[in-house]
Rosetta silent file (secondary structure, phi, psi, omega in degrees, C-alpha in Angstrom):
SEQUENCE: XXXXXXXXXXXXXXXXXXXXXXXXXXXXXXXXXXXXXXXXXXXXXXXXXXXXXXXXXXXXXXXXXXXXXXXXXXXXXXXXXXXXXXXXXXXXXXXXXXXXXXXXXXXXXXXXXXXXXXXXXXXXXXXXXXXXXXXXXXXXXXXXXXXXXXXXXXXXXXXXXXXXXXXXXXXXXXXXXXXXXXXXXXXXXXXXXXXXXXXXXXXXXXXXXXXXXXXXXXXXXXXXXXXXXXXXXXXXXXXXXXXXXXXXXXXXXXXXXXXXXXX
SCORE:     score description
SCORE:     0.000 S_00000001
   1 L     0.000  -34.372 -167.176  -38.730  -19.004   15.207 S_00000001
   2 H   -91.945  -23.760  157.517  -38.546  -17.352   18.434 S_00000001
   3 H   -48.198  -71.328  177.863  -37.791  -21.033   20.231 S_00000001
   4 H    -8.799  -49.319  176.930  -35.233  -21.350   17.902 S_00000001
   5 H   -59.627  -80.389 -167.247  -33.758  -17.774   19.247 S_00000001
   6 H   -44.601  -43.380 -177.184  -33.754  -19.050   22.403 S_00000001
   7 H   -57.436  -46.290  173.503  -32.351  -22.617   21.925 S_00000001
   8 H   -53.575  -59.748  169.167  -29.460  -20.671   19.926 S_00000001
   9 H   -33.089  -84.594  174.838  -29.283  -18.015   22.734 S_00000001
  10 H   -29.247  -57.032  172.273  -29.059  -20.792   25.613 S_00000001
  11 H   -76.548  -30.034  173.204  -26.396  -22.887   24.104 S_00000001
  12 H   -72.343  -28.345  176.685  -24.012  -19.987   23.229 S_00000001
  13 H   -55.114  -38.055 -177.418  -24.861  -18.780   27.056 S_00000001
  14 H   -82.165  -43.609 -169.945  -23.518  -22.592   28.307 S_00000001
  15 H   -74.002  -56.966  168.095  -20.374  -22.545   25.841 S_00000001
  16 H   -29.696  -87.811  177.806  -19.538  -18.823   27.727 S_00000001
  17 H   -17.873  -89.021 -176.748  -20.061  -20.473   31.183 S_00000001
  18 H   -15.028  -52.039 -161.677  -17.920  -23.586   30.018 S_00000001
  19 H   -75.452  -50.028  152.412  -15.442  -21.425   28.639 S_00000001
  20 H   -42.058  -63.428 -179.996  -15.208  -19.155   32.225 S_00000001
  21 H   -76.359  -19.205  170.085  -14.756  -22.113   33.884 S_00000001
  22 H   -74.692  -27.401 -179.804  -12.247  -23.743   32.088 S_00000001
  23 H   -71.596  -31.547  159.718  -10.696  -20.396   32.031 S_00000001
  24 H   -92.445   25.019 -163.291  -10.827  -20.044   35.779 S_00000001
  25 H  -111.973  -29.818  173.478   -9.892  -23.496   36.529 S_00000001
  26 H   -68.247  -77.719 -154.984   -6.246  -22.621   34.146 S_00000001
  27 H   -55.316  -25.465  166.793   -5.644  -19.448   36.163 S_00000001
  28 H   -78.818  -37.972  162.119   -6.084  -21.509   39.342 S_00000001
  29 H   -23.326  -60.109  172.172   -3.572  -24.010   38.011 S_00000001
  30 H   -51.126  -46.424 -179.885   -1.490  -21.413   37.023 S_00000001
  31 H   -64.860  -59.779  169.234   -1.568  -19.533   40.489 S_00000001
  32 H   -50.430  -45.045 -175.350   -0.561  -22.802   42.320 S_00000001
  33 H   -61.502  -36.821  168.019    1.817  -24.060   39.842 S_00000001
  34 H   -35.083  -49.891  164.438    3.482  -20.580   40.640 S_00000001
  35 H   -61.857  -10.411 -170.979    4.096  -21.414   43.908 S_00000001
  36 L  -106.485   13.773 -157.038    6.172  -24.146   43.073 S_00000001
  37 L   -91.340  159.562 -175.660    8.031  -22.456   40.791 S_00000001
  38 L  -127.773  132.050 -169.797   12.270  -23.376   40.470 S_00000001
  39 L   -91.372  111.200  176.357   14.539  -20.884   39.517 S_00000001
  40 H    -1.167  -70.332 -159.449   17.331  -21.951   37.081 S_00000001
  41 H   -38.693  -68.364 -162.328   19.949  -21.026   39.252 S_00000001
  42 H   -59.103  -18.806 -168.947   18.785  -24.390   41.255 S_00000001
  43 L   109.381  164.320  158.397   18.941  -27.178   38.463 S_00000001
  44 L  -124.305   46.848  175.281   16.787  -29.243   37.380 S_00000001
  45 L   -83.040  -40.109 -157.543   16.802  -32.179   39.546 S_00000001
  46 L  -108.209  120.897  179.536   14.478  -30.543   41.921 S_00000001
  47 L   -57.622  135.374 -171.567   10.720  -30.379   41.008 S_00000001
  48 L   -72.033  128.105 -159.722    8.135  -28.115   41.376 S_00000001
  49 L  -165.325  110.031 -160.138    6.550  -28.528   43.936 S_00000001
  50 H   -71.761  -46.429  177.996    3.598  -25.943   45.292 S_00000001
  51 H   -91.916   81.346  161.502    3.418  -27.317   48.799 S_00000001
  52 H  -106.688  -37.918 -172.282    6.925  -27.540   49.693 S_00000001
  53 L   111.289 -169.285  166.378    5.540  -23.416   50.873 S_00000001
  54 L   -60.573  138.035  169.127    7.362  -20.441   50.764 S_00000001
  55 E  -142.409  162.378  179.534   11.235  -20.791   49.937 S_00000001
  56 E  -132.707  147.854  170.697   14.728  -18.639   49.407 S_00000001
  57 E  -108.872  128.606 -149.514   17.504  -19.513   47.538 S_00000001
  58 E  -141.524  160.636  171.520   20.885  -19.277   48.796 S_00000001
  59 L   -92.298  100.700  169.557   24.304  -20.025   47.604 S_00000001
  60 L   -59.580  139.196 -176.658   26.516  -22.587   49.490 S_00000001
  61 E  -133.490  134.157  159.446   30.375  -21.594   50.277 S_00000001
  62 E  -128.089  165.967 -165.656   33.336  -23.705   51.282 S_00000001
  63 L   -79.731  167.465 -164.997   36.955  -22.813   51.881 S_00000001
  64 L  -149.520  149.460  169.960   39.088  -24.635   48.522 S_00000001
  65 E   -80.453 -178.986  158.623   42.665  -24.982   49.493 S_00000001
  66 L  -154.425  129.414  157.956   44.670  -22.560   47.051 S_00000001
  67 L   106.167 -151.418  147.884   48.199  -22.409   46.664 S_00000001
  68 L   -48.111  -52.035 -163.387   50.393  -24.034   49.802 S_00000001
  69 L  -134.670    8.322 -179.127   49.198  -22.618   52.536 S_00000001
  70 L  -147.338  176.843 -167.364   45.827  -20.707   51.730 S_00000001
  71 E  -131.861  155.735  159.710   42.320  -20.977   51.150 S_00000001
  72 L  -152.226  150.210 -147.510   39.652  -19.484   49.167 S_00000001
  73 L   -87.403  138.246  152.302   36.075  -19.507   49.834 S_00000001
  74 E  -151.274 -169.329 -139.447   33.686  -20.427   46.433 S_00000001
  75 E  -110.910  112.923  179.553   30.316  -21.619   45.733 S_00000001
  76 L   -98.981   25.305 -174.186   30.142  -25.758   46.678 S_00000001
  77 L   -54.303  158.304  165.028   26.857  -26.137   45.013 S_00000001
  78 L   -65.989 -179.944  159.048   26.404  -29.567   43.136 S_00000001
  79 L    63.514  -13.756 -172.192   27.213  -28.545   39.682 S_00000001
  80 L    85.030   17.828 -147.022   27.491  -25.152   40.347 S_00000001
  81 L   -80.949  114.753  173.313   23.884  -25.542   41.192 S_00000001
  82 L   -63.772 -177.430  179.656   22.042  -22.924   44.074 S_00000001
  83 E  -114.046   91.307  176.174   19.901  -24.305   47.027 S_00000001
  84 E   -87.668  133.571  153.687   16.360  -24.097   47.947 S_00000001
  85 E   -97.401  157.568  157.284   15.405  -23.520   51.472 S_00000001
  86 E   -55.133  105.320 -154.241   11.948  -23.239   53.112 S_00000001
  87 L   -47.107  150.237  155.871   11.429  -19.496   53.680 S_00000001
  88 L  -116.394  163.262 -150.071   10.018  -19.368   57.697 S_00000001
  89 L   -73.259   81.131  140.849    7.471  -16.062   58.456 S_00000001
  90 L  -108.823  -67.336 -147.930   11.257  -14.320   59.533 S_00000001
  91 H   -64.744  -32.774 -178.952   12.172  -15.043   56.028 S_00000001
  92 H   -76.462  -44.102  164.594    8.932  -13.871   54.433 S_00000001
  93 H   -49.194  -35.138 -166.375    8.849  -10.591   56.476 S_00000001
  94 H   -81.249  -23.594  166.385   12.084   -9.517   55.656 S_00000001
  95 H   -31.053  -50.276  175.388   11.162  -10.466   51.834 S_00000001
  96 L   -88.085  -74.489 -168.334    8.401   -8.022   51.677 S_00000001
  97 H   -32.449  -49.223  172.954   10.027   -5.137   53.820 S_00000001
  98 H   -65.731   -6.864  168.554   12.878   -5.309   51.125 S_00000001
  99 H   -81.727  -18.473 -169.544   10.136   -5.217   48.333 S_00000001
 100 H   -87.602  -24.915  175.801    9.073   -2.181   50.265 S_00000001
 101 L   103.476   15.707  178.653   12.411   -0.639   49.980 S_00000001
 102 L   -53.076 -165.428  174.972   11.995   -0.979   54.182 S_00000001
 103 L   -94.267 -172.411  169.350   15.071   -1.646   56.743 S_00000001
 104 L   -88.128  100.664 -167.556   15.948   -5.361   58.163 S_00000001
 105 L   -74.769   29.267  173.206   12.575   -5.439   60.409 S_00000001
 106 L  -172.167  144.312  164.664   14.585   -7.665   63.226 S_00000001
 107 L   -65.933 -174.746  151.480   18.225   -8.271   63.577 S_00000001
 108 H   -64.168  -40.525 -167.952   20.016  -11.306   63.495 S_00000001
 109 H   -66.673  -29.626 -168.574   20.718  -11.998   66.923 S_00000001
 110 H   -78.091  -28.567 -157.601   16.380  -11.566   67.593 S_00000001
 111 H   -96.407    1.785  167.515   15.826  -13.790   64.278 S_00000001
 112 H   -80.233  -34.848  169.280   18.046  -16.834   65.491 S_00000001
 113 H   -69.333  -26.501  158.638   16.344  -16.460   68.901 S_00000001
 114 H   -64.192  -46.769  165.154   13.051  -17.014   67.308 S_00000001
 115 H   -66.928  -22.003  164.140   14.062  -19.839   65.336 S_00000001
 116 H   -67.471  -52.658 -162.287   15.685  -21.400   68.359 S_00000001
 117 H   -80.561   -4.924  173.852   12.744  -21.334   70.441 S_00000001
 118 H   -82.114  -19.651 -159.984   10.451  -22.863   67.592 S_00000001
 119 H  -109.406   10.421  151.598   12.618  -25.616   67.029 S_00000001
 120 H   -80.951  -68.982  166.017   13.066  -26.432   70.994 S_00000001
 121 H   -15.923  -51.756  150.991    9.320  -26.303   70.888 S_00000001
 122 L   -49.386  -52.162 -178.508    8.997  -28.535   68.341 S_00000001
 123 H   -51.849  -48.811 -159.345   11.575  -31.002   69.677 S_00000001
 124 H   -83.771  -17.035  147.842   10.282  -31.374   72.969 S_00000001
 125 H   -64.960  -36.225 -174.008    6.396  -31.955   71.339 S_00000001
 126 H   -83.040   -9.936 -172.453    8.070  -34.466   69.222 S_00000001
 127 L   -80.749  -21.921  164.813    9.761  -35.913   72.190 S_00000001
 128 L   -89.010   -8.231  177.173    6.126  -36.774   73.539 S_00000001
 129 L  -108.493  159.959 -144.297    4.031  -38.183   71.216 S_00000001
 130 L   -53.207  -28.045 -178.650    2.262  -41.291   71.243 S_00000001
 131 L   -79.419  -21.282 -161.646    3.667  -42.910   68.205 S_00000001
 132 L   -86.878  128.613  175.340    7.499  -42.291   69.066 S_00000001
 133 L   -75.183  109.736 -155.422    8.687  -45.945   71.148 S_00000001
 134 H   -68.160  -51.751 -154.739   10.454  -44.500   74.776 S_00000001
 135 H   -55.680  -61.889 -167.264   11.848  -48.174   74.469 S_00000001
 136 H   -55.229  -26.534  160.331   13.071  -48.160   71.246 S_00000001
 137 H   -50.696  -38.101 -171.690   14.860  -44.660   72.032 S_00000001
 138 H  -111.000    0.961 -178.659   16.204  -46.016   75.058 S_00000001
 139 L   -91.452  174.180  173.295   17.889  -49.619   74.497 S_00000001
 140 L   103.141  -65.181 -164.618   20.958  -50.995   73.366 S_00000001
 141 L  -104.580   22.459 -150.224   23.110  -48.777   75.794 S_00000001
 142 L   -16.365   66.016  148.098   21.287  -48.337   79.108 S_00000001
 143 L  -113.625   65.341  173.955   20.966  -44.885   78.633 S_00000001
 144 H   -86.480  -11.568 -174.137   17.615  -44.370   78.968 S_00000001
 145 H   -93.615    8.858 -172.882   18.205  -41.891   81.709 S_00000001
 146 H   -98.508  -51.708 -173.964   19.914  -39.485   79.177 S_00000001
 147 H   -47.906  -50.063 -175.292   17.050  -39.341   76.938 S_00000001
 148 H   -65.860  -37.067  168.206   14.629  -38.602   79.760 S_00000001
 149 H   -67.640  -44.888 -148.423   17.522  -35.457   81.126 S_00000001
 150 H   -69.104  -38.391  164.660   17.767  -34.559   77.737 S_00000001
 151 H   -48.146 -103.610 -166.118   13.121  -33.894   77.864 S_00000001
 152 H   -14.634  -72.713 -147.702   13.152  -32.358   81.224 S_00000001
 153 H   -78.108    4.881  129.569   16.232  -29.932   80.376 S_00000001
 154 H   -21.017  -65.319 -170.513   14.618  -29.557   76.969 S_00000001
 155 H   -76.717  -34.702  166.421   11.474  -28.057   79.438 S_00000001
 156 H   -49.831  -72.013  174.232   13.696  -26.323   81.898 S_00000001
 157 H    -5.557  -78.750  171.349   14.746  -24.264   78.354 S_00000001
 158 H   -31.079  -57.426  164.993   11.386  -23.752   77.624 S_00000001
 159 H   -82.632  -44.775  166.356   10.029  -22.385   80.464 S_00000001
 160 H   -66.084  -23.953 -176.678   12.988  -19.692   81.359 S_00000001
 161 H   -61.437  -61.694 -176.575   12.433  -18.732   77.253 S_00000001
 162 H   -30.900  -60.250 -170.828    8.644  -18.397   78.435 S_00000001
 163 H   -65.329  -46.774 -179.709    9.226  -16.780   81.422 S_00000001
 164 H   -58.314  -33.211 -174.257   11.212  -14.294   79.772 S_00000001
 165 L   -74.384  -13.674  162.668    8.708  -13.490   77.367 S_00000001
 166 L    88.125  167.119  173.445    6.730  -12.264   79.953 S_00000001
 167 L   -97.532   13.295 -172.440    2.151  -11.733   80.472 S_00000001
 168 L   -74.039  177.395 -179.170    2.523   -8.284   78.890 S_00000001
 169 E  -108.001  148.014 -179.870    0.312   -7.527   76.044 S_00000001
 170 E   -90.502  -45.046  168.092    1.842   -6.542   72.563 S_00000001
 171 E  -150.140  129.569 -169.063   -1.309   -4.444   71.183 S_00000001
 172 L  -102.520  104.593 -145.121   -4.024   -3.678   73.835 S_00000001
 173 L   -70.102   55.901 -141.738   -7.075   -3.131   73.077 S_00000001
 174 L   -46.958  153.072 -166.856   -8.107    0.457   74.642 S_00000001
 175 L   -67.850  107.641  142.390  -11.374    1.099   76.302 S_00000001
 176 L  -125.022 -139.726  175.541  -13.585    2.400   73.839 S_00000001
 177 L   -88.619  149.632 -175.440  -16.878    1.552   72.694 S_00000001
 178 L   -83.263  -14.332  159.620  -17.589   -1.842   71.232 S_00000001
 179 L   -62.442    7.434 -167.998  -19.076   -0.168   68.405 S_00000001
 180 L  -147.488    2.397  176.294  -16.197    1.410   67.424 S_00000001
 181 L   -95.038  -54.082 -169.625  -13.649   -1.339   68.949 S_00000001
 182 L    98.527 -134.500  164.912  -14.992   -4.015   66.446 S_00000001
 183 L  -103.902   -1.477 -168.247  -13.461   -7.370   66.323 S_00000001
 184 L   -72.337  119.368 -168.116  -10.297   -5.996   67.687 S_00000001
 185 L  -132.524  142.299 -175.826   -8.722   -8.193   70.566 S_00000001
 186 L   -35.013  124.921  149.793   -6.011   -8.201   72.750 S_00000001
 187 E  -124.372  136.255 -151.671   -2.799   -9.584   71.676 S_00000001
 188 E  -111.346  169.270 -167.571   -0.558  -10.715   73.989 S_00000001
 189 H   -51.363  -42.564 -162.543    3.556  -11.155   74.092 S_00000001
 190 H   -98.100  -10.954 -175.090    3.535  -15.008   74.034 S_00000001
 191 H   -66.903  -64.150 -163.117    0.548  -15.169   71.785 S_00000001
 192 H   -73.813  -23.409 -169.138    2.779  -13.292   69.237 S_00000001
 193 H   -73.989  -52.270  169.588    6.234  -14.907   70.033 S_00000001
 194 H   -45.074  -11.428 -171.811    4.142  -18.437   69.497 S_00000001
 195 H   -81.126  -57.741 -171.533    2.590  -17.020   66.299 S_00000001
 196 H   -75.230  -77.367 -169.310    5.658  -16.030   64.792 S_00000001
 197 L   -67.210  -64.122 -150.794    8.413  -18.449   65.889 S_00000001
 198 L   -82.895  -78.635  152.653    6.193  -21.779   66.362 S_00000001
 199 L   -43.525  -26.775  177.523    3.359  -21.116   63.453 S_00000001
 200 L    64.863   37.342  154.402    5.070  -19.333   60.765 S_00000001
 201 L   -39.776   77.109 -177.674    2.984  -16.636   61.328 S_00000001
 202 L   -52.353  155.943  169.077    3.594  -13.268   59.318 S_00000001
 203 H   -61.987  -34.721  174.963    2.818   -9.840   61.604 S_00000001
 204 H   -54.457  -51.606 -175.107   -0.141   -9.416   59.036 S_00000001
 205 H   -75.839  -27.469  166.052   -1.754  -12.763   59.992 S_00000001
 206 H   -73.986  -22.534  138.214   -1.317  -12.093   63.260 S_00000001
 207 H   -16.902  -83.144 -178.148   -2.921   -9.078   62.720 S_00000001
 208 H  -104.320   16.823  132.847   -5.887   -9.964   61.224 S_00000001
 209 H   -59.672  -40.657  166.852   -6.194  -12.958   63.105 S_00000001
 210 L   -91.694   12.957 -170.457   -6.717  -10.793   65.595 S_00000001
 211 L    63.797   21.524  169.988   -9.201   -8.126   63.678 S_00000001
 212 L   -92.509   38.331  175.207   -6.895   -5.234   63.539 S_00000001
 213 L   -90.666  -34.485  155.714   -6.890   -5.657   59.839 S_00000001
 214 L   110.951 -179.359 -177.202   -9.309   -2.830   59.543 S_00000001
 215 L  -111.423   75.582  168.290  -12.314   -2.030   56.836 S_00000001
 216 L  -144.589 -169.835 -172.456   -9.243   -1.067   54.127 S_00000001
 217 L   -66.735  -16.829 -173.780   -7.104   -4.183   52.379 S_00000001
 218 L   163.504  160.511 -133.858   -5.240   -4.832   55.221 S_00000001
 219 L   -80.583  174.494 -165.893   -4.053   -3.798   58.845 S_00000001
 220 L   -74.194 -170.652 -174.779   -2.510   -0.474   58.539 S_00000001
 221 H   -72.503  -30.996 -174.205    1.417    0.260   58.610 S_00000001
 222 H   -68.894  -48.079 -173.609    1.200    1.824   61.982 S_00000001
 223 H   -47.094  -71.298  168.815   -0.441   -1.479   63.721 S_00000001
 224 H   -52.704  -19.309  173.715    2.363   -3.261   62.047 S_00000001
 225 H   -90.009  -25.231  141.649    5.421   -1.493   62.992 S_00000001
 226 H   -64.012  -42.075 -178.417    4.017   -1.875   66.507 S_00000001
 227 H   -59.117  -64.424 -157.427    3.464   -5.390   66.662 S_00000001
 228 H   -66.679  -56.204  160.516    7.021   -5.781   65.179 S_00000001
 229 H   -67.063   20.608  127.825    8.236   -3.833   67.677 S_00000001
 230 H   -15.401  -91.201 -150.758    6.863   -5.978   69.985 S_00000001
 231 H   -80.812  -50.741 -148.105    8.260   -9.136   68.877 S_00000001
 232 H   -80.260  -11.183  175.800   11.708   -7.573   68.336 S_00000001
 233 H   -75.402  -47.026 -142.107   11.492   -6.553   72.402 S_00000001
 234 H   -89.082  -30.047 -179.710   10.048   -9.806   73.371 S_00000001
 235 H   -85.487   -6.896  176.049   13.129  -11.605   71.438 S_00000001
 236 H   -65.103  -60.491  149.782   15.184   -9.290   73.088 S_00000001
 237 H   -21.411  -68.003 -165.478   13.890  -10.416   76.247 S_00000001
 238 H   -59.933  -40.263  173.429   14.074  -13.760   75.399 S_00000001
 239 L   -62.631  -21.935  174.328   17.692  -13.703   74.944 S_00000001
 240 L    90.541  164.414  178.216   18.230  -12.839   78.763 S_00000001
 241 L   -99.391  157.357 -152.311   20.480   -9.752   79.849 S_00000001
 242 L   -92.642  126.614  141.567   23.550   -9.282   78.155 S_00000001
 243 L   -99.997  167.292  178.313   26.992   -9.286   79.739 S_00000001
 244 L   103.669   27.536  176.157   29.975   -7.960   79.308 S_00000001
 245 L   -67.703  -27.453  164.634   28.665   -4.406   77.116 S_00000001
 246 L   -47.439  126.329  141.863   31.910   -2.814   77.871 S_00000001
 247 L   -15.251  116.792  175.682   34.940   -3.071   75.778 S_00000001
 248 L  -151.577  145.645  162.145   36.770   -6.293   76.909 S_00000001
 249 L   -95.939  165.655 -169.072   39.916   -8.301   75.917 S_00000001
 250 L  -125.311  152.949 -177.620   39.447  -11.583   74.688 S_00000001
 251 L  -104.178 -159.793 -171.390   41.019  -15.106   73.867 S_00000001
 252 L  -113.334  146.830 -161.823   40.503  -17.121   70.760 S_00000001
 253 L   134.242  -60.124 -170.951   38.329  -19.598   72.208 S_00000001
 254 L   -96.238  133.381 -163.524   35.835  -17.528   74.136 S_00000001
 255 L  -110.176  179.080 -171.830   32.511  -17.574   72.966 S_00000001
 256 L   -45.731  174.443  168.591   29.227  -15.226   73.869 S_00000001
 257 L   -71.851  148.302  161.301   27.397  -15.680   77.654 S_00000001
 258 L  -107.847  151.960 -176.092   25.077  -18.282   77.364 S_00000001
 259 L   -84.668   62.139  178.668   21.170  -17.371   77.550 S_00000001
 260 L  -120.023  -32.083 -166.688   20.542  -19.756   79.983 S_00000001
 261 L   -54.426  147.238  161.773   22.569  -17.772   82.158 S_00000001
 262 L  -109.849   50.423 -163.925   21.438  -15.149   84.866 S_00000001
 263 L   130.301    0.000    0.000   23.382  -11.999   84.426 S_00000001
């Protein structure tokens, strides 16, 4: 009788297990299919689709003519359809600060200079690797010496961006004791511009990449509001000095300095 118990026991104990795991094997489903999730708004041509990553949804606008002589701007979606793009750690920071009821944590002009210099970064790595044919890039028109200016001043770019960003450190680790220091490690200005811009790095992961995440859930608010201001100096930087701060008039035509320039 008392086998019995047990055998009874034992098998409702494996249908529990079973049932746990099938239950956490839906809720993992669930979490991932989540990421993937499509918003009406967008249609339904485009599929869910968990690694596509983070994304935002934006409305396209073109000018329509109206009347004779005038225009008016509306929504050129197909269908009337929105757009998704693939959010980059800019887009995901400012996502959460506005969940926080925060500010804009970087302007525009610093978050187009971050997004410039990842995707010159990018180019000029894709301009080098082993699979891409120099020949096939460079026949039919004997330009091949255009491609090869177009690398180099690609690197020229690169390096005044660099240079600009400077060896300073963004959060420094202060002497204390290593018992009381931790895991905490320097991080420096190019580490974080490279983090950010290149990786798609959030300030948290850079954070607690770097062990200033702390023994609480995550690093604290102060840590973070340095580090951003950091980044928003270093893109400042990055941009070159500005001229022209004064009042000035202007023609239709003339566009900003460019930040190649020096001053």
């Amino acid at each position: 009788m008392t086998k019995n118990g047990n055998g009874i026991e034992d098998v409702i104990a494996r249908m529990d297990h079973r049932a746990e795991v099938r239950q956490a094997e839906a809720d993992r489903i669930a979490e991932v299919r989540a990421r993937g999730f499509v918003p009406a708004d967008v249609g339904s041509r485009t599929i869910e689709a968990p690694a596509r990553g983070p994304v935002r949804m934006f409305e396209g606008m073109k000018l329509y003519p109206d009347g004779d002589d005038g225009f008016q701007s509306k929504p050129s979606g197909y269908n009337g359809w929105k757009t998704l793009q693939c959010a980059d750690a800019f887009d995901v920071m400012r996502a959460k600060s506005r969940g926080r009821g925060g500010a804009e944590p970087f302007t525009a002009a610093q978050v187009q200079m971050g997004r410039f210099y990842g995707e010159l970064f990018r180019k000029h790595q894709a301009a080098g690797v082993k699979c891409s044919s120099l020949e096939g890039r460079v026949s039919g028109g004997g330009k091949g010496g255009e491609f090869m200016d177009a690398v180099l001043r690609d690197r020229r770019r690169l390096d005044l961006l660099q240079a600009r960003i400077g060896a300073g450190a963004a959060m420094q680790v202060r002497r204390i004791r290593p018992s009381e220091r931790g895991t905490r490690v320097t991080i420096l200005d190019r580490r974080l511009v490279d983090a950010v811009c290149i990786e798609e790095q959030t300030l948290t992961d850079v954070l607690r990449a770097h062990g200033w995440a702390g023994s609480g859930r995550g690093p604290s608010s102060k840590h973070v509001k340095a580090l951003s201001a950091a980044l928003a100096a270093a893109l400042e930087r990055m941009m070159g000095p500005v001229r022209g701060r004064g009042l000035r008039a202007s023609h239709f035509g003339d566009g900003p300095g460019s930040i190649w320039g020096n001053g």
